[in-house]
Amino acid sequence: MDKLKKALSGDDVDEEQGIMHQVIDASSLSWSTRIKGFIICFILGFGFSILGSALLALPKGLILFGIFYSLGNITALASTMFLMGPWNQCQKMFAPTRILATIAMLGFLILTLLAAFLWKKTGLTIVFCIFQFLSMTWYSLSYIPYARDAVIKFFQSCVS
């Protein structure tokens, strides 16, 4: 369990302890607080996504779905920051292996909100929401070793 804590918090790397590292360590959350924050944010994110789905029956329900689905994804991203810490999470998000997935995910998230709030285009909101889901899935698969390769091989076998 200690190895998991160290890996998720980014403490598994031996590096010289500078003053900044000591300040960050002194102000960091305890492991139990991180777990509680993760669970709360994850449940809230899931709740926002379910709420968006429930609002589909309303007249402007598709736009509300896009808004709440995006809010759910933002909250889900925030939940993982509790486990790794915001700085470590950002470093991993913009690592060379997942930079394109991160840019696509954040781009479609912003486009979904723009289509809903500014442009007020229901169809475009849903299209961007679908792309947001696909890019979030691709981004999430980047954390599982060889998962992207397996997905690519699966779709290649379906085509041939």
CSV table of C-alpha atoms in Angstrom, one decimal:
chain,number,residue,atom,x,y,z
A,1,MET,CA,0.0,0.0,0.0
A,2,ASP,CA,2.9,2.3,0.7
A,3,LYS,CA,4.3,1.8,-2.8
A,4,LEU,CA,0.9,2.7,-4.2
A,5,LYS,CA,0.7,5.9,-2.1
A,6,LYS,CA,4.2,6.9,-3.2
A,7,ALA,CA,3.5,6.2,-6.9
A,8,LEU,CA,0.3,8.1,-6.9
A,9,SER,CA,1.6,11.1,-5.0
A,10,GLY,CA,4.8,11.3,-7.1
A,11,ASP,CA,7.1,10.6,-4.2
A,12,ASP,CA,8.6,7.5,-5.8
A,13,VAL,CA,11.3,9.5,-7.5
A,14,ASP,CA,14.5,10.1,-5.5
A,15,GLU,CA,15.5,13.7,-6.0
A,16,GLU,CA,17.3,16.3,-3.9
A,17,GLN,CA,15.0,18.0,-1.6
A,18,GLY,CA,15.0,21.7,-2.4
A,19,ILE,CA,13.2,24.4,-0.5
A,20,MET,CA,10.2,24.3,-2.9
A,21,HIS,CA,9.8,20.6,-2.5
A,22,GLN,CA,9.8,21.0,1.3
A,23,VAL,CA,7.2,23.7,1.1
A,24,ILE,CA,5.0,21.6,-1.1
A,25,ASP,CA,5.4,18.6,1.2
A,26,ALA,CA,4.6,20.7,4.3
A,27,SER,CA,1.3,21.9,2.8
A,28,SER,CA,0.2,18.6,1.2
A,29,LEU,CA,-2.9,16.7,2.2
A,30,SER,CA,-2.8,13.5,4.2
A,31,TRP,CA,-3.5,10.3,2.3
A,32,SER,CA,-6.9,9.8,3.9
A,33,THR,CA,-7.9,13.4,2.9
A,34,ARG,CA,-6.7,12.7,-0.6
A,35,ILE,CA,-8.8,9.6,-0.8
A,36,LYS,CA,-11.9,11.4,0.6
A,37,GLY,CA,-11.4,14.2,-1.9
A,38,PHE,CA,-11.0,11.8,-4.8
A,39,ILE,CA,-14.2,9.9,-3.8
A,40,ILE,CA,-16.2,13.1,-3.3
A,41,CYS,CA,-15.1,14.6,-6.6
A,42,PHE,CA,-15.6,11.3,-8.5
A,43,ILE,CA,-19.1,10.9,-7.1
A,44,LEU,CA,-20.0,14.5,-7.9
A,45,GLY,CA,-18.7,14.1,-11.5
A,46,PHE,CA,-20.7,10.9,-11.9
A,47,GLY,CA,-23.7,12.7,-10.5
A,48,PHE,CA,-23.3,15.7,-12.9
A,49,SER,CA,-23.2,13.3,-15.8
A,50,ILE,CA,-26.3,11.4,-14.6
A,51,LEU,CA,-28.1,14.8,-14.0
A,52,GLY,CA,-27.3,15.8,-17.5
A,53,SER,CA,-28.7,12.6,-18.9
A,54,ALA,CA,-31.9,13.2,-16.8
A,55,LEU,CA,-32.3,16.7,-18.2
A,56,LEU,CA,-32.4,15.4,-21.8
A,57,ALA,CA,-36.3,15.3,-21.5
A,58,LEU,CA,-36.5,19.1,-21.0
A,59,PRO,CA,-36.9,21.5,-24.0
A,60,LYS,CA,-33.3,22.7,-23.8
A,61,GLY,CA,-32.2,19.4,-22.4
A,62,LEU,CA,-29.5,18.7,-25.0
A,63,ILE,CA,-27.7,21.8,-24.1
A,64,LEU,CA,-28.1,21.1,-20.4
A,65,PHE,CA,-26.8,17.6,-21.1
A,66,GLY,CA,-23.6,19.0,-22.7
A,67,ILE,CA,-23.1,21.4,-19.9
A,68,PHE,CA,-23.5,18.9,-17.1
A,69,TYR,CA,-21.5,16.2,-19.0
A,70,SER,CA,-18.6,18.6,-19.3
A,71,LEU,CA,-18.9,19.6,-15.7
A,72,GLY,CA,-18.8,15.9,-14.8
A,73,ASN,CA,-15.6,15.4,-16.8
A,74,ILE,CA,-14.0,18.5,-15.2
A,75,THR,CA,-14.9,17.2,-11.8
A,76,ALA,CA,-13.5,13.7,-12.7
A,77,LEU,CA,-10.2,15.3,-13.7
A,78,ALA,CA,-10.1,17.2,-10.4
A,79,SER,CA,-10.7,14.0,-8.5
A,80,THR,CA,-7.5,12.4,-9.9
A,81,MET,CA,-5.6,15.6,-8.8
A,82,PHE,CA,-6.3,14.6,-5.2
A,83,LEU,CA,-4.5,11.3,-5.7
A,84,MET,CA,-1.4,12.6,-7.6
A,85,GLY,CA,-1.4,16.3,-6.7
A,86,PRO,CA,-2.1,19.1,-9.2
A,87,TRP,CA,1.4,19.6,-10.3
A,88,ASN,CA,2.1,15.9,-10.8
A,89,GLN,CA,-1.2,15.5,-12.6
A,90,CYS,CA,-0.4,18.4,-15.0
A,91,GLN,CA,3.0,16.9,-15.7
A,92,LYS,CA,1.5,13.6,-16.6
A,93,MET,CA,-1.3,15.1,-18.7
A,94,PHE,CA,1.2,17.0,-20.8
A,95,ALA,CA,3.8,14.1,-21.1
A,96,PRO,CA,4.8,13.4,-24.7
A,97,THR,CA,2.8,10.1,-24.7
A,98,ARG,CA,-0.5,11.8,-23.9
A,99,ILE,CA,-0.2,15.5,-25.0
A,100,LEU,CA,-2.4,15.0,-28.1
A,101,ALA,CA,-5.1,13.2,-26.1
A,102,THR,CA,-5.0,15.9,-23.5
A,103,ILE,CA,-5.3,18.7,-26.0
A,104,ALA,CA,-8.1,17.0,-27.8
A,105,MET,CA,-9.9,16.3,-24.5
A,106,LEU,CA,-9.6,19.9,-23.3
A,107,GLY,CA,-10.4,21.3,-26.7
A,108,PHE,CA,-13.6,19.3,-27.1
A,109,LEU,CA,-14.6,20.1,-23.5
A,110,ILE,CA,-14.2,23.9,-24.3
A,111,LEU,CA,-16.0,23.5,-27.7
A,112,THR,CA,-18.9,21.7,-26.0
A,113,LEU,CA,-19.3,24.6,-23.5
A,114,LEU,CA,-19.0,27.2,-26.3
A,115,ALA,CA,-21.6,25.4,-28.4
A,116,ALA,CA,-24.0,25.3,-25.5
A,117,PHE,CA,-23.5,28.8,-24.0
A,118,LEU,CA,-22.4,31.1,-26.8
A,119,TRP,CA,-23.5,29.5,-30.0
A,120,LYS,CA,-26.6,27.8,-28.5
A,121,LYS,CA,-26.4,25.0,-31.1
A,122,THR,CA,-28.0,21.9,-29.8
A,123,GLY,CA,-26.7,19.5,-32.5
A,124,LEU,CA,-23.2,20.9,-32.3
A,125,THR,CA,-23.2,20.6,-28.5
A,126,ILE,CA,-24.1,16.9,-28.9
A,127,VAL,CA,-21.4,16.3,-31.5
A,128,PHE,CA,-18.8,17.9,-29.4
A,129,CYS,CA,-20.0,15.9,-26.4
A,130,ILE,CA,-19.5,12.7,-28.3
A,131,PHE,CA,-16.0,13.8,-29.3
A,132,GLN,CA,-15.4,14.8,-25.7
A,133,PHE,CA,-16.3,11.3,-24.6
A,134,LEU,CA,-14.1,9.6,-27.2
A,135,SER,CA,-11.1,11.8,-26.4
A,136,MET,CA,-11.6,11.4,-22.7
A,137,THR,CA,-11.7,7.6,-23.2
A,138,TRP,CA,-8.5,7.8,-25.3
A,139,TYR,CA,-6.8,10.0,-22.6
A,140,SER,CA,-7.9,7.6,-19.9
A,141,LEU,CA,-6.5,4.6,-21.8
A,142,SER,CA,-3.1,6.2,-21.9
A,143,TYR,CA,-2.8,5.4,-18.1
A,144,ILE,CA,-3.2,1.7,-18.7
A,145,PRO,CA,-0.1,0.0,-20.2
A,146,TYR,CA,-0.7,-1.3,-23.7
A,147,ALA,CA,-4.4,-0.4,-23.6
A,148,ARG,CA,-4.2,2.0,-26.6
A,149,ASP,CA,-2.3,-0.6,-28.6
A,150,ALA,CA,-5.0,-3.2,-27.8
A,151,VAL,CA,-7.7,-0.8,-28.9
A,152,ILE,CA,-5.9,0.0,-32.2
A,153,LYS,CA,-5.4,-3.7,-32.9
A,154,PHE,CA,-9.0,-4.5,-32.2
A,155,PHE,CA,-10.2,-1.9,-34.7
A,156,GLN,CA,-7.7,-3.0,-37.2
A,157,SER,CA,-9.0,-6.5,-37.0
A,158,CYS,CA,-12.5,-5.3,-37.4
A,159,VAL,CA,-11.6,-3.4,-40.6
A,160,SER,CA,-9.6,-6.3,-42.2
